[in-house]
Amino acid sequence: MLRCTIIDEQGAVKSVSGPFKRSDLCNEHRLNPRDLRKIDSRIPNLVPTILIRKEAILINILHIRALVKADTVVLFDTYGSNDSRLHSVFLYHLEHNLKARSSGAPYEFRAIESILLSVLSALEAEMVFIRNLVGGLLAELEDDINHDKFKRLLHYSRRLAAFKNRATLVLEALEDILEQDEDLNAMYLTDKKNGFPRGMHEHDELEVLLEFFSKQVEEIVNEAENIETNIQSTQEIVELILDSNRNALLALDLKVSIGTMGLGSGALVAGLFGMNVCGRNMPLTLSVSG
């Protein structure tokens, strides 16, 4: 069973987290069972995917798993997600965008726009959070270097690397679609439903929409790379400072050892001579045997 929220052609919510059988979903939307594995959040799948089918578009990106048709949007519940505010904002924007027919864009394009806008907002919010964390810590390291701050820097570095990887995968998913003219044409679901299939290169409207979000995600990836470079430079500088301090301590330890050895050698020589010299007032004792 999968729990889904269904939004109809008018932008109204028909069902909220309703239970549906996999077989029923496959039959109703003409899907293969393996297609649902891509959007089942209970199955680990970190790679974003946009699958184009005959009557639907399956989208699995970050916190969103959706099935988009020419007159319906099916949102699959994301297990393990704690950001209810993000989901609420997305659902509100999706409903509003689907009701706004004045834009002239097809139903499926308005749904895709809302989905990608929510993905972009999630990436931007996490980017701002990481930027503030790293920026504050780098400023602290300029004034004082200690073990705890250096440990935090390593932790933030790993978190940034994981974020950059997720953003890069989102960018690659968008670029893969943009490179496939056949997939771009197949995403015009309303035209296909009305019996007006698109020509091979007649997808300018969709291409502009996807390129806009692709450029935005690319900027986020570039910013993450810049922050990563700053962290690496700071780590190298901190390591040089720590190595310099370590060398200074080793040099001091060596000087102390040499000084201690010199004092010990002097005391040893004095002790040896003192044991073999008789003083002028020291009595001389002779023993005669026999």
Tab-separated table of C-alpha atoms in Angstrom, residues 10-209:
chain	number	residue	atom	x	y	z
A	10	GLN	CA	-9.212	22.177	-11.022
A	11	GLY	CA	-6.383	22.271	-8.474
A	12	ALA	CA	-8.546	20.896	-5.679
A	13	VAL	CA	-7.342	18.199	-3.294
A	14	LYS	CA	-9.451	15.057	-3.733
A	15	SER	CA	-7.637	12.805	-1.275
A	16	VAL	CA	-5.079	13.448	1.484
A	17	SER	CA	-2.677	10.607	2.321
A	18	GLY	CA	-5.184	8.043	1.151
A	19	PRO	CA	-4.089	4.388	0.934
A	20	PHE	CA	-3.812	2.914	-2.572
A	21	LYS	CA	-2.757	-0.485	-3.809
A	22	ARG	CA	0.226	-0.642	-6.129
A	23	SER	CA	-1.717	-2.721	-8.622
A	24	ASP	CA	-4.547	-0.175	-8.727
A	25	LEU	CA	-2.119	2.682	-9.331
A	26	CYS	CA	-0.356	0.769	-12.107
A	27	ASN	CA	-3.632	-0.073	-13.844
A	28	GLU	CA	-5.138	3.390	-13.526
A	29	HIS	CA	-2.066	5.297	-14.719
A	30	ARG	CA	-0.684	2.629	-17.082
A	31	LEU	CA	2.582	2.147	-15.213
A	32	ASN	CA	4.915	-0.769	-14.738
A	33	PRO	CA	5.406	-2.036	-11.162
A	34	ARG	CA	9.107	-1.150	-11.350
A	35	ASP	CA	8.164	2.497	-12.017
A	36	LEU	CA	6.622	2.770	-8.562
A	37	ARG	CA	9.857	1.561	-6.977
A	38	LYS	CA	11.451	4.816	-8.087
A	39	ILE	CA	8.999	6.894	-6.092
A	40	ASP	CA	8.507	4.624	-3.090
A	41	SER	CA	10.280	6.480	-0.270
A	42	ARG	CA	10.563	3.302	1.790
A	43	ILE	CA	13.065	2.005	-0.774
A	44	PRO	CA	16.450	3.813	-0.467
A	45	ASN	CA	17.067	5.737	-3.683
A	46	LEU	CA	19.319	8.765	-3.475
A	47	VAL	CA	19.575	9.445	-7.218
A	48	PRO	CA	16.953	11.949	-8.491
A	49	THR	CA	14.982	10.679	-11.450
A	50	ILE	CA	12.511	12.085	-13.973
A	51	LEU	CA	10.810	9.258	-15.869
A	52	ILE	CA	8.675	9.932	-18.921
A	53	ARG	CA	5.860	7.478	-19.604
A	54	LYS	CA	3.092	7.452	-22.180
A	55	GLU	CA	0.504	9.239	-20.031
A	56	ALA	CA	2.499	10.421	-17.019
A	57	ILE	CA	5.715	11.933	-15.717
A	58	LEU	CA	7.269	10.363	-12.613
A	59	ILE	CA	9.411	12.715	-10.544
A	60	ASN	CA	11.611	11.704	-7.616
A	61	ILE	CA	13.760	14.631	-6.453
A	62	LEU	CA	14.798	15.250	-2.835
A	63	HIS	CA	11.644	15.438	-0.681
A	64	ILE	CA	9.171	15.193	-3.584
A	65	ARG	CA	7.837	12.034	-5.182
A	66	ALA	CA	5.089	12.776	-7.646
A	67	LEU	CA	3.198	11.469	-10.635
A	68	VAL	CA	2.111	14.208	-13.040
A	69	LYS	CA	-0.557	13.689	-15.694
A	70	ALA	CA	-2.424	15.995	-18.053
A	71	ASP	CA	-5.222	16.503	-15.525
A	72	THR	CA	-4.027	14.978	-12.214
A	73	VAL	CA	-1.124	15.195	-9.796
A	74	VAL	CA	-0.451	12.337	-7.391
A	75	LEU	CA	1.891	13.148	-4.489
A	76	PHE	CA	3.324	10.143	-2.666
A	77	ASP	CA	3.938	10.510	1.064
A	78	THR	CA	7.613	10.755	1.933
A	79	TYR	CA	8.435	8.531	4.894
A	80	GLY	CA	11.032	9.864	7.309
A	81	SER	CA	10.566	13.506	6.312
A	82	ASN	CA	10.203	15.853	9.295
A	83	ASP	CA	9.909	19.162	7.421
A	84	SER	CA	6.145	19.582	7.461
A	85	ARG	CA	6.430	23.320	6.782
A	86	LEU	CA	8.259	22.696	3.505
A	87	HIS	CA	5.589	20.226	2.418
A	88	SER	CA	2.770	22.598	3.385
A	89	VAL	CA	4.281	25.487	1.433
A	90	PHE	CA	4.779	23.225	-1.581
A	91	LEU	CA	1.212	21.913	-1.486
A	92	TYR	CA	-0.203	25.443	-1.156
A	93	HIS	CA	1.855	26.723	-4.087
A	94	LEU	CA	0.971	23.673	-6.186
A	95	GLU	CA	-2.768	24.141	-5.627
A	96	HIS	CA	-2.528	27.859	-6.394
A	97	ASN	CA	-0.450	27.273	-9.530
A	98	LEU	CA	-2.777	24.592	-10.879
A	99	LYS	CA	-5.789	26.862	-10.417
A	100	ALA	CA	-4.085	29.765	-12.230
A	101	ARG	CA	-4.996	29.073	-15.841
A	102	SER	CA	-4.288	32.646	-16.929
A	103	SER	CA	-0.611	31.837	-17.550
A	104	GLY	CA	-1.582	29.746	-20.566
A	105	ALA	CA	0.860	26.973	-19.626
A	106	PRO	CA	-0.399	23.383	-19.780
A	107	TYR	CA	-1.511	21.710	-16.559
A	108	GLU	CA	1.547	19.428	-16.389
A	109	PHE	CA	3.984	22.336	-16.845
A	110	ARG	CA	2.423	24.258	-13.973
A	111	ALA	CA	2.768	21.176	-11.790
A	112	ILE	CA	6.418	20.667	-12.823
A	113	GLU	CA	7.145	24.329	-12.117
A	114	SER	CA	5.787	24.052	-8.576
A	115	ILE	CA	7.734	20.837	-7.957
A	116	LEU	CA	11.042	22.274	-9.194
A	117	LEU	CA	10.430	25.529	-7.308
A	118	SER	CA	10.018	23.563	-4.060
A	119	VAL	CA	13.208	21.602	-4.801
A	120	LEU	CA	15.080	24.832	-5.492
A	121	SER	CA	13.765	26.414	-2.281
A	122	ALA	CA	14.918	23.396	-0.262
A	123	LEU	CA	18.402	23.560	-1.782
A	124	GLU	CA	18.670	27.313	-1.236
A	125	ALA	CA	17.545	27.039	2.392
A	126	GLU	CA	20.119	24.348	3.148
A	127	MET	CA	22.792	26.298	1.292
A	128	VAL	CA	22.139	29.408	3.413
A	129	PHE	CA	22.236	27.328	6.604
A	130	ILE	CA	25.560	25.690	5.716
A	131	ARG	CA	27.020	29.005	4.531
A	132	ASN	CA	26.237	30.641	7.871
A	133	LEU	CA	27.659	27.693	9.831
A	134	VAL	CA	30.897	27.579	7.871
A	135	GLY	CA	31.297	31.354	7.649
A	136	GLY	CA	30.937	31.783	11.404
A	137	LEU	CA	33.398	28.998	12.161
A	138	LEU	CA	36.013	30.287	9.699
A	139	ALA	CA	35.768	33.716	11.343
A	140	GLU	CA	36.337	32.105	14.763
A	141	LEU	CA	39.373	30.214	13.486
A	142	GLU	CA	41.007	33.490	12.447
A	143	ASP	CA	41.107	34.515	16.108
A	144	ASP	CA	41.722	31.228	17.845
A	145	ILE	CA	42.576	27.682	16.801
A	146	ASN	CA	41.731	24.772	19.035
A	147	HIS	CA	40.861	21.109	18.727
A	148	ASP	CA	37.082	21.541	19.102
A	149	LYS	CA	36.842	24.147	16.327
A	150	PHE	CA	38.981	22.081	14.003
A	151	LYS	CA	36.753	19.066	14.688
A	152	ARG	CA	33.662	21.139	13.895
A	153	LEU	CA	35.272	22.260	10.647
A	154	LEU	CA	35.767	18.645	9.589
A	155	HIS	CA	32.116	17.900	10.435
A	156	TYR	CA	30.884	20.883	8.407
A	157	SER	CA	33.132	19.850	5.542
A	158	ARG	CA	31.500	16.414	5.376
A	159	ARG	CA	28.040	17.958	5.563
A	160	LEU	CA	28.875	20.359	2.741
A	161	ALA	CA	30.247	17.521	0.585
A	162	ALA	CA	27.013	15.542	1.044
A	163	PHE	CA	24.925	18.598	0.162
A	164	LYS	CA	27.000	19.347	-2.933
A	165	ASN	CA	26.564	15.742	-4.054
A	166	ARG	CA	22.755	15.982	-3.741
A	167	ALA	CA	22.640	19.287	-5.627
A	168	THR	CA	24.894	17.901	-8.355
A	169	LEU	CA	22.617	14.890	-8.814
A	170	VAL	CA	19.607	17.198	-9.174
A	171	LEU	CA	21.495	19.221	-11.787
A	172	GLU	CA	22.432	16.071	-13.702
A	173	ALA	CA	18.811	14.877	-13.712
A	174	LEU	CA	17.663	18.172	-15.263
A	175	GLU	CA	20.486	18.195	-17.801
A	176	ASP	CA	19.721	14.611	-18.827
A	177	ILE	CA	16.147	15.589	-19.708
A	178	LEU	CA	17.295	18.701	-21.577
A	179	GLU	CA	19.568	16.594	-23.764
A	180	GLN	CA	16.744	14.272	-24.867
A	181	ASP	CA	14.476	15.849	-27.493
A	182	GLU	CA	12.235	12.793	-27.506
A	183	ASP	CA	11.637	13.006	-23.750
A	184	LEU	CA	10.965	16.744	-23.941
A	185	ASN	CA	8.317	16.183	-26.604
A	186	ALA	CA	6.771	13.337	-24.603
A	187	MET	CA	6.310	15.663	-21.609
A	188	TYR	CA	3.605	17.602	-23.504
A	189	LEU	CA	0.897	15.407	-21.996
A	190	THR	CA	-2.029	17.743	-22.659
A	191	ASP	CA	-1.240	17.951	-26.371
A	192	LYS	CA	-0.960	14.155	-26.597
A	193	LYS	CA	-4.259	13.751	-24.753
A	194	ASN	CA	-5.961	16.159	-27.173
A	195	GLY	CA	-4.480	14.404	-30.193
A	196	PHE	CA	-1.890	17.050	-31.116
A	197	PRO	CA	1.537	15.427	-30.678
A	198	ARG	CA	4.540	17.710	-30.849
A	199	GLY	CA	7.267	17.662	-33.498
A	200	MET	CA	10.803	16.586	-32.646
A	201	HIS	CA	12.102	20.081	-31.807
A	202	GLU	CA	8.900	21.847	-30.786
A	203	HIS	CA	9.591	22.088	-27.083
A	204	ASP	CA	10.876	25.615	-26.545
A	205	GLU	CA	8.443	26.419	-23.729
A	206	LEU	CA	9.430	23.395	-21.659
A	207	GLU	CA	13.111	23.815	-22.459
A	208	VAL	CA	13.085	27.398	-21.166
A	209	LEU	CA	11.378	26.261	-17.949
